[in-house]
Amino acid sequence: MVTSSAARRPETPRQYDAYDPSCPSRGLFDRLSDKWVGLVVSALGDGPLRYTDLARAVAGVSQKMLTQTLRTLERDGLVSRRVTPSVPVRVDYELTPLGWTLMPLLYAVKEWAEVHMAEVESARAAYDADR
Amino acid sequence: MVTSSAARRPETPRQYDAYDPSCPSRGLFDRLSDKWVGLVVSALGDGPLRYTDLARAVAGVSQKMLTQTLRTLERDGLVSRRVTPSVPVRVDYELTPLGWTLMPLLYAVKEWAEVHMAEVESARAAYDADR
DNA sequence: CCGGATCCTCTATGATACTG
DNA sequence: CAGTATCATAGAGGATCCGG
């Protein structure tokens, strides 16, 4: 008989807790809440993109922050970087399989912001009216 | 015949675009990517919480940031604040109906971080090994 | 075209102390 | 208990220049 506690909880073998500041997953969650990560990952949800195209898609991002964000995502195994040594050089970024599991979640938040923007704006107006 | 473009796209009447830095939804998306918003909203997913309980749930948050985050969420119509004028005063925070539509999305990201932490850590190790 | 290296500026955040 | 007010600071992020 092999009734481990894991067997009773088929999913979510909770060993990490993002609420705990000392848990590594807290740091990871913070990274995912980064200013540019959501937009970059969402943009790559439409397929691979060259550096410049990514910069155009995520309008307003500086070179520095785009590169820095991509490096971190690459290190975390969410994005892969492929260099084509042409002249000039061509660099494509693409979501890894792991990245693809995250993309829909961040994309959903982005969509939520777009869909509910009007409601939030009227909530703000109502709030501000009281003071 | 009433075939408006909206009729052809039943859902997502895209009028906001978070990729556009000048679009209000970009600002909203940035707010949702705030360092504490995800954890606070997720914590309230288990039901209403008093200020102190919230501070305990979202370990590591300072009074200042917790209050500031809650004020913003309240203004944006995601969280409601109820004061019970007892002695000492009791304040409960709760997700609004609008907040409830957002909570599962942020909670999913938090769960993703917890579930995939190990994979990310090994990706980091592999990346760092190459330099 | 891609992005590394610098310099510089703000602002987001924390620590601390105080109040109804 | 649930904040507000103040002060101080790290570091996020932008602008610019340079190089492969």
mmCIF file of C-alpha atoms (C1' of nucleotides) in Angstrom:
data_model
loop_
_atom_site.group_PDB
_atom_site.id
_atom_site.type_symbol
_atom_site.label_atom_id
_atom_site.label_comp_id
_atom_site.label_asym_id
_atom_site.label_seq_id
_atom_site.Cartn_x
_atom_site.Cartn_y
_atom_site.Cartn_z
ATOM 1 C CA MET A 1 0.000 0.000 0.000
ATOM 2 C CA VAL A 2 1.452 3.316 -1.121
ATOM 3 C CA THR A 3 -0.811 6.025 0.261
ATOM 4 C CA SER A 4 1.664 8.842 0.534
ATOM 5 C CA SER A 5 0.465 12.319 1.335
ATOM 6 C CA ALA A 6 1.338 13.183 -2.243
ATOM 7 C CA ALA A 7 -1.155 10.592 -3.409
ATOM 8 C CA ARG A 8 -3.898 12.324 -1.474
ATOM 9 C CA ARG A 9 -3.019 15.638 -3.070
ATOM 10 C CA PRO A 10 -2.662 14.795 -6.752
ATOM 11 C CA GLU A 11 -1.869 18.367 -7.765
ATOM 12 C CA THR A 12 0.062 21.267 -6.278
ATOM 13 C CA PRO A 13 2.708 19.542 -4.178
ATOM 14 C CA ARG A 14 3.095 22.794 -2.268
ATOM 15 C CA GLN A 15 6.665 23.045 -1.099
ATOM 16 C CA TYR A 16 7.167 26.656 -2.094
ATOM 17 C CA ASP A 17 5.206 29.570 -0.659
ATOM 18 C CA ALA A 18 5.340 32.963 -2.308
ATOM 19 C CA TYR A 19 3.831 34.597 0.775
ATOM 20 C CA ASP A 20 7.009 33.737 2.628
ATOM 21 C CA PRO A 21 9.645 36.431 2.000
ATOM 22 C CA SER A 22 12.411 33.894 2.527
ATOM 23 C CA CYS A 23 11.032 31.458 -0.031
ATOM 24 C CA PRO A 24 12.725 31.515 -3.441
ATOM 25 C CA SER A 25 9.318 31.548 -5.124
ATOM 26 C CA ARG A 26 8.661 34.943 -3.576
ATOM 27 C CA GLY A 27 11.600 36.283 -5.494
ATOM 28 C CA LEU A 28 10.394 34.607 -8.646
ATOM 29 C CA PHE A 29 6.920 36.054 -8.199
ATOM 30 C CA ASP A 30 8.467 39.484 -7.772
ATOM 31 C CA ARG A 31 10.313 39.003 -11.035
ATOM 32 C CA LEU A 32 7.110 38.072 -12.818
ATOM 33 C CA SER A 33 5.591 41.235 -11.405
ATOM 34 C CA ASP A 34 8.372 43.174 -13.062
ATOM 35 C CA LYS A 35 7.434 46.252 -15.039
ATOM 36 C CA TRP A 36 8.383 44.763 -18.411
ATOM 37 C CA VAL A 37 8.153 40.989 -18.022
ATOM 38 C CA GLY A 38 4.411 40.825 -18.565
ATOM 39 C CA LEU A 39 4.501 42.819 -21.762
ATOM 40 C CA VAL A 40 7.549 41.061 -23.189
ATOM 41 C CA VAL A 41 6.234 37.580 -22.487
ATOM 42 C CA SER A 42 2.824 38.533 -23.842
ATOM 43 C CA ALA A 43 4.374 39.931 -26.998
ATOM 44 C CA LEU A 44 6.286 36.710 -27.558
ATOM 45 C CA GLY A 45 2.976 34.883 -27.302
ATOM 46 C CA ASP A 46 2.405 35.657 -30.971
ATOM 47 C CA GLY A 47 5.594 33.851 -31.917
ATOM 48 C CA PRO A 48 9.331 34.572 -32.114
ATOM 49 C CA LEU A 49 10.414 38.152 -32.544
ATOM 50 C CA ARG A 50 13.612 39.928 -33.415
ATOM 51 C CA TYR A 51 15.059 42.340 -30.910
ATOM 52 C CA THR A 52 13.929 45.404 -32.798
ATOM 53 C CA ASP A 53 10.462 44.049 -33.436
ATOM 54 C CA LEU A 54 10.129 43.286 -29.748
ATOM 55 C CA ALA A 55 11.151 46.834 -28.933
ATOM 56 C CA ARG A 56 8.488 48.092 -31.304
ATOM 57 C CA ALA A 57 5.834 45.755 -29.886
ATOM 58 C CA VAL A 58 6.534 46.752 -26.303
ATOM 59 C CA ALA A 59 6.438 50.428 -27.031
ATOM 60 C CA GLY A 60 8.199 52.687 -24.593
ATOM 61 C CA VAL A 61 10.776 50.254 -23.315
ATOM 62 C CA SER A 62 14.374 51.469 -23.352
ATOM 63 C CA GLN A 63 17.128 49.392 -24.916
ATOM 64 C CA LYS A 64 18.644 48.852 -21.533
ATOM 65 C CA MET A 65 15.503 47.535 -19.912
ATOM 66 C CA LEU A 66 14.529 45.385 -22.862
ATOM 67 C CA THR A 67 17.937 43.730 -22.926
ATOM 68 C CA GLN A 68 18.008 43.348 -19.178
ATOM 69 C CA THR A 69 14.530 41.846 -19.124
ATOM 70 C CA LEU A 70 15.390 39.431 -21.918
ATOM 71 C CA ARG A 71 18.598 38.344 -20.176
ATOM 72 C CA THR A 72 16.734 37.577 -17.001
ATOM 73 C CA LEU A 73 14.010 35.716 -18.841
ATOM 74 C CA GLU A 74 16.655 33.744 -20.689
ATOM 75 C CA ARG A 75 18.450 32.876 -17.490
ATOM 76 C CA ASP A 76 15.203 31.790 -15.886
ATOM 77 C CA GLY A 77 14.563 29.470 -18.812
ATOM 78 C CA LEU A 78 11.474 31.310 -20.050
ATOM 79 C CA VAL A 79 12.916 32.693 -23.254
ATOM 80 C CA SER A 80 15.469 31.352 -25.704
ATOM 81 C CA ARG A 81 17.846 33.505 -27.686
ATOM 82 C CA ARG A 82 19.020 32.530 -31.126
ATOM 83 C CA VAL A 83 21.728 34.435 -32.937
ATOM 84 C CA THR A 84 22.067 34.367 -36.703
ATOM 85 C CA PRO A 85 25.594 35.569 -37.491
ATOM 86 C CA SER A 86 24.668 37.488 -40.603
ATOM 87 C CA VAL A 87 25.710 41.038 -41.346
ATOM 88 C CA PRO A 88 24.318 42.748 -39.524
ATOM 89 C CA VAL A 89 23.636 40.175 -36.860
ATOM 90 C CA ARG A 90 20.102 38.910 -36.355
ATOM 91 C CA VAL A 91 18.784 37.874 -32.953
ATOM 92 C CA ASP A 92 15.482 36.110 -32.406
ATOM 93 C CA TYR A 93 13.766 35.633 -29.096
ATOM 94 C CA GLU A 94 11.250 32.905 -28.484
ATOM 95 C CA LEU A 95 9.349 31.466 -25.557
ATOM 96 C CA THR A 96 10.652 28.156 -24.267
ATOM 97 C CA PRO A 97 8.189 25.361 -23.413
ATOM 98 C CA LEU A 98 8.373 26.600 -19.828
ATOM 99 C CA GLY A 99 7.748 30.132 -20.999
ATOM 100 C CA TRP A 100 4.686 28.982 -22.901
ATOM 101 C CA THR A 101 3.121 27.716 -19.686
ATOM 102 C CA LEU A 102 3.485 31.170 -18.147
ATOM 103 C CA MET A 103 2.524 33.305 -21.118
ATOM 104 C CA PRO A 104 -1.265 32.722 -20.988
ATOM 105 C CA LEU A 105 -1.343 33.788 -17.340
ATOM 106 C CA LEU A 106 0.396 37.096 -17.909
ATOM 107 C CA TYR A 107 -1.497 37.658 -21.122
ATOM 108 C CA ALA A 108 -4.726 37.185 -19.192
ATOM 109 C CA VAL A 109 -3.741 39.943 -16.781
ATOM 110 C CA LYS A 110 -2.940 42.245 -19.666
ATOM 111 C CA GLU A 111 -6.309 41.496 -21.234
ATOM 112 C CA TRP A 112 -8.010 42.068 -17.909
ATOM 113 C CA ALA A 113 -6.501 45.536 -17.759
ATOM 114 C CA GLU A 114 -7.732 46.311 -21.251
ATOM 115 C CA VAL A 115 -11.205 44.900 -20.726
ATOM 116 C CA HIS A 116 -11.843 46.443 -17.321
ATOM 117 C CA MET A 117 -10.133 49.767 -17.813
ATOM 118 C CA ALA A 118 -13.414 51.643 -18.097
ATOM 119 C CA GLU A 119 -14.755 50.161 -14.858
ATOM 120 C CA VAL A 120 -11.588 51.090 -13.038
ATOM 121 C CA GLU A 121 -11.759 54.616 -14.372
ATOM 122 C CA SER A 122 -15.281 55.115 -13.120
ATOM 123 C CA ALA A 123 -14.315 53.602 -9.776
ATOM 124 C CA ARG A 124 -11.533 56.150 -9.545
ATOM 125 C CA ALA A 125 -13.895 58.960 -10.422
ATOM 126 C CA ALA A 126 -16.329 57.819 -7.745
ATOM 127 C CA TYR A 127 -13.552 57.520 -5.169
ATOM 128 C CA ASP A 128 -12.113 60.923 -5.958
ATOM 129 C CA ALA A 129 -15.552 62.536 -5.838
ATOM 130 C CA ASP A 130 -15.746 61.762 -2.107
ATOM 131 C CA ARG A 131 -12.827 63.981 -1.206
ATOM 132 C CA MET B 1 -28.895 43.731 -41.418
ATOM 133 C CA VAL B 2 -26.729 44.742 -38.483
ATOM 134 C CA THR B 3 -23.301 43.313 -39.128
ATOM 135 C CA SER B 4 -21.204 45.767 -37.208
ATOM 136 C CA SER B 5 -17.550 45.015 -36.665
ATOM 137 C CA ALA B 6 -18.443 44.425 -33.045
ATOM 138 C CA ALA B 7 -20.844 41.706 -34.146
ATOM 139 C CA ARG B 8 -18.033 39.921 -35.932
ATOM 140 C CA ARG B 9 -15.923 40.054 -32.817
ATOM 141 C CA PRO B 10 -18.302 38.948 -30.080
ATOM 142 C CA GLU B 11 -15.692 39.223 -27.331
ATOM 143 C CA THR B 12 -12.871 41.620 -26.537
ATOM 144 C CA PRO B 13 -14.105 44.910 -27.966
ATOM 145 C CA ARG B 14 -10.484 46.044 -28.029
ATOM 146 C CA GLN B 15 -10.438 49.756 -27.498
ATOM 147 C CA TYR B 16 -7.607 49.740 -25.006
ATOM 148 C CA ASP B 17 -4.104 48.500 -25.751
ATOM 149 C CA ALA B 18 -1.657 47.917 -22.926
ATOM 150 C CA TYR B 19 1.246 47.804 -25.392
ATOM 151 C CA ASP B 20 0.635 51.461 -26.073
ATOM 152 C CA PRO B 21 2.420 53.588 -23.463
ATOM 153 C CA SER B 22 -0.137 56.349 -23.892
ATOM 154 C CA CYS B 23 -3.105 54.055 -23.278
ATOM 155 C CA PRO B 24 -4.616 54.194 -19.782
ATOM 156 C CA SER B 25 -4.662 50.398 -19.671
ATOM 157 C CA ARG B 26 -0.885 50.412 -19.806
ATOM 158 C CA GLY B 27 -0.853 52.300 -16.557
ATOM 159 C CA LEU B 28 -3.371 49.907 -15.077
ATOM 160 C CA PHE B 29 -1.313 46.920 -16.168
ATOM 161 C CA ASP B 30 1.717 48.486 -14.539
ATOM 162 C CA ARG B 31 -0.254 48.847 -11.332
ATOM 163 C CA LEU B 32 -1.263 45.197 -11.440
ATOM 164 C CA SER B 33 2.414 44.373 -11.874
ATOM 165 C CA ASP B 34 3.085 46.211 -8.651
ATOM 166 C CA LYS B 35 5.297 44.521 -6.113
ATOM 167 C CA TRP B 36 2.507 43.994 -3.562
ATOM 168 C CA VAL B 37 -0.735 43.974 -5.520
ATOM 169 C CA GLY B 38 -0.491 40.346 -6.560
ATOM 170 C CA LEU B 39 0.116 39.093 -3.046
ATOM 171 C CA VAL B 40 -2.520 41.295 -1.426
ATOM 172 C CA VAL B 41 -5.211 40.414 -3.935
ATOM 173 C CA SER B 42 -4.296 36.737 -3.716
ATOM 174 C CA ALA B 43 -4.457 36.840 0.065
ATOM 175 C CA LEU B 44 -7.934 38.364 -0.082
ATOM 176 C CA GLY B 45 -8.952 35.466 -2.285
ATOM 177 C CA ASP B 46 -9.526 33.430 0.863
ATOM 178 C CA GLY B 47 -12.047 35.952 2.105
ATOM 179 C CA PRO B 48 -12.085 39.281 3.967
ATOM 180 C CA LEU B 49 -9.159 40.078 6.198
ATOM 181 C CA ARG B 50 -8.401 42.629 8.848
ATOM 182 C CA TYR B 51 -5.473 44.963 8.320
ATOM 183 C CA THR B 52 -3.206 43.115 10.720
ATOM 184 C CA ASP B 53 -4.146 39.712 9.373
ATOM 185 C CA LEU B 54 -3.385 40.939 5.890
ATOM 186 C CA ALA B 55 -0.010 42.163 7.054
ATOM 187 C CA ARG B 56 0.658 38.753 8.535
ATOM 188 C CA ALA B 57 -0.492 36.936 5.378
ATOM 189 C CA VAL B 58 1.656 39.043 3.087
ATOM 190 C CA ALA B 59 4.758 38.631 5.186
ATOM 191 C CA GLY B 60 7.443 41.223 4.758
ATOM 192 C CA VAL B 61 5.279 44.119 3.662
ATOM 193 C CA SER B 62 5.784 47.371 5.555
ATOM 194 C CA GLN B 63 2.854 49.270 7.049
ATOM 195 C CA LYS B 64 3.418 52.045 4.606
ATOM 196 C CA MET B 65 3.328 49.868 1.522
ATOM 197 C CA LEU B 66 0.413 47.780 2.703
ATOM 198 C CA THR B 67 -1.669 50.868 3.364
ATOM 199 C CA GLN B 68 -0.618 52.482 0.126
ATOM 200 C CA THR B 69 -1.406 49.344 -1.845
ATOM 201 C CA LEU B 70 -4.799 48.981 -0.200
ATOM 202 C CA ARG B 71 -5.670 52.629 -0.880
ATOM 203 C CA THR B 72 -4.861 52.235 -4.533
ATOM 204 C CA LEU B 73 -6.804 49.006 -4.807
ATOM 205 C CA GLU B 74 -9.734 50.670 -3.092
ATOM 206 C CA ARG B 75 -9.599 53.639 -5.416
ATOM 207 C CA ASP B 76 -9.471 51.349 -8.418
ATOM 208 C CA GLY B 77 -12.578 49.567 -7.176
ATOM 209 C CA LEU B 78 -10.866 46.232 -6.577
ATOM 210 C CA VAL B 79 -11.059 46.206 -2.802
ATOM 211 C CA SER B 80 -13.619 47.524 -0.369
ATOM 212 C CA ARG B 81 -12.801 48.863 3.066
ATOM 213 C CA ARG B 82 -15.214 48.514 5.952
ATOM 214 C CA VAL B 83 -14.623 50.223 9.281
ATOM 215 C CA THR B 84 -16.189 48.963 12.490
ATOM 216 C CA PRO B 85 -15.973 51.818 14.985
ATOM 217 C CA SER B 86 -15.259 49.650 18.004
ATOM 218 C CA VAL B 87 -12.473 50.231 20.511
ATOM 219 C CA PRO B 88 -9.993 49.714 19.146
ATOM 220 C CA VAL B 89 -11.230 50.261 15.651
ATOM 221 C CA ARG B 90 -11.578 47.280 13.333
ATOM 222 C CA VAL B 91 -11.029 47.517 9.596
ATOM 223 C CA ASP B 92 -11.846 44.742 7.172
ATOM 224 C CA TYR B 93 -10.730 44.568 3.587
ATOM 225 C CA GLU B 94 -12.563 42.539 0.997
ATOM 226 C CA LEU B 95 -12.455 42.034 -2.734
ATOM 227 C CA THR B 96 -15.208 43.758 -4.688
ATOM 228 C CA PRO B 97 -17.019 41.895 -7.472
ATOM 229 C CA LEU B 98 -14.564 43.519 -9.870
ATOM 230 C CA GLY B 99 -11.686 42.448 -7.673
ATOM 231 C CA TRP B 100 -12.943 38.882 -7.735
ATOM 232 C CA THR B 101 -12.634 38.791 -11.505
ATOM 233 C CA LEU B 102 -8.983 39.734 -11.227
ATOM 234 C CA MET B 103 -7.984 37.621 -8.256
ATOM 235 C CA PRO B 104 -7.840 34.225 -10.018
ATOM 236 C CA LEU B 105 -5.490 35.650 -12.642
ATOM 237 C CA LEU B 106 -2.971 36.984 -10.148
ATOM 238 C CA TYR B 107 -3.363 33.926 -7.974
ATOM 239 C CA ALA B 108 -2.540 31.774 -10.980
ATOM 240 C CA VAL B 109 0.723 33.644 -11.481
ATOM 241 C CA LYS B 110 1.598 33.172 -7.826
ATOM 242 C CA GLU B 111 0.869 29.466 -8.111
ATOM 243 C CA TRP B 112 2.925 29.276 -11.286
ATOM 244 C CA ALA B 113 5.899 30.686 -9.411
ATOM 245 C CA GLU B 114 5.490 28.124 -6.663
ATOM 246 C CA VAL B 115 4.969 25.180 -8.984
ATOM 247 C CA HIS B 116 7.761 25.989 -11.413
ATOM 248 C CA MET B 117 10.341 27.328 -8.983
ATOM 249 C CA ALA B 118 12.465 24.203 -9.225
ATOM 250 C CA GLU B 119 12.559 24.325 -13.021
ATOM 251 C CA VAL B 120 13.576 27.954 -12.954
ATOM 252 C CA GLU B 121 16.314 27.230 -10.456
ATOM 253 C CA SER B 122 17.814 24.530 -12.614
ATOM 254 C CA ALA B 123 17.541 26.795 -15.650
ATOM 255 C CA ARG B 124 19.500 29.416 -13.742
ATOM 256 C CA ALA B 125 22.120 26.890 -12.750
ATOM 257 C CA ALA B 126 22.499 25.786 -16.355
ATOM 258 C CA TYR B 127 22.742 29.364 -17.574
ATOM 259 C CA ASP B 128 25.304 30.342 -14.966
ATOM 260 C CA ALA B 129 27.380 27.248 -15.685
ATOM 261 C CA ASP B 130 28.127 28.605 -19.163
ATOM 262 C CA ARG B 131 30.051 31.583 -17.860
ATOM 263 C "C1'" DC C 1 21.302 45.369 -35.778
ATOM 264 C "C1'" DC C 2 22.245 44.184 -31.187
ATOM 265 C "C1'" DG C 3 23.505 45.433 -26.945
ATOM 266 C "C1'" DG C 4 27.497 46.517 -23.520
ATOM 267 C "C1'" DA C 5 29.160 50.322 -20.535
ATOM 268 C "C1'" DT C 6 28.369 54.800 -18.103
ATOM 269 C "C1'" DC C 7 26.370 58.309 -15.861
ATOM 270 C "C1'" DC C 8 22.593 60.332 -13.689
ATOM 271 C "C1'" DT C 9 17.995 61.041 -11.900
ATOM 272 C "C1'" DC C 10 14.034 59.947 -9.609
ATOM 273 C "C1'" DT C 11 10.832 57.273 -7.157
ATOM 274 C "C1'" DA C 12 9.541 53.253 -4.971
ATOM 275 C "C1'" DT C 13 10.280 51.334 -0.645
ATOM 276 C "C1'" DG C 14 11.746 50.762 4.069
ATOM 277 C "C1'" DA C 15 12.702 52.331 8.939
ATOM 278 C "C1'" DT C 16 11.201 54.983 12.492
ATOM 279 C "C1'" DA C 17 8.310 57.668 15.319
ATOM 280 C "C1'" DC C 18 3.855 59.375 16.452
ATOM 281 C "C1'" DT C 19 -1.667 59.432 16.875
ATOM 282 C "C1'" DG C 20 -7.023 58.635 17.247
ATOM 283 C "C1'" DC D 1 -5.587 48.318 16.045
ATOM 284 C "C1'" DA D 2 -4.926 50.864 12.110
ATOM 285 C "C1'" DG D 3 -3.091 53.914 10.396
ATOM 286 C "C1'" DT D 4 -0.236 58.965 9.186
ATOM 287 C "C1'" DA D 5 4.024 61.605 8.770
ATOM 288 C "C1'" DT D 6 8.818 62.096 8.023
ATOM 289 C "C1'" DC D 7 13.276 60.942 6.622
ATOM 290 C "C1'" DA D 8 16.687 58.389 4.232
ATOM 291 C "C1'" DT D 9 18.384 55.318 0.561
ATOM 292 C "C1'" DA D 10 18.925 51.610 -2.818
ATOM 293 C "C1'" DG D 11 18.315 50.674 -7.101
ATOM 294 C "C1'" DA D 12 15.118 50.828 -11.012
ATOM 295 C "C1'" DG D 13 15.096 52.895 -15.069
ATOM 296 C "C1'" DG D 14 16.292 56.409 -18.822
ATOM 297 C "C1'" DA D 15 19.693 58.818 -21.925
ATOM 298 C "C1'" DT D 16 23.738 58.594 -24.293
ATOM 299 C "C1'" DC D 17 27.814 56.936 -26.395
ATOM 300 C "C1'" DC D 18 30.458 53.294 -28.156
ATOM 301 C "C1'" DG D 19 31.688 48.656 -30.331
ATOM 302 C "C1'" DG D 20 31.352 43.911 -32.812
#
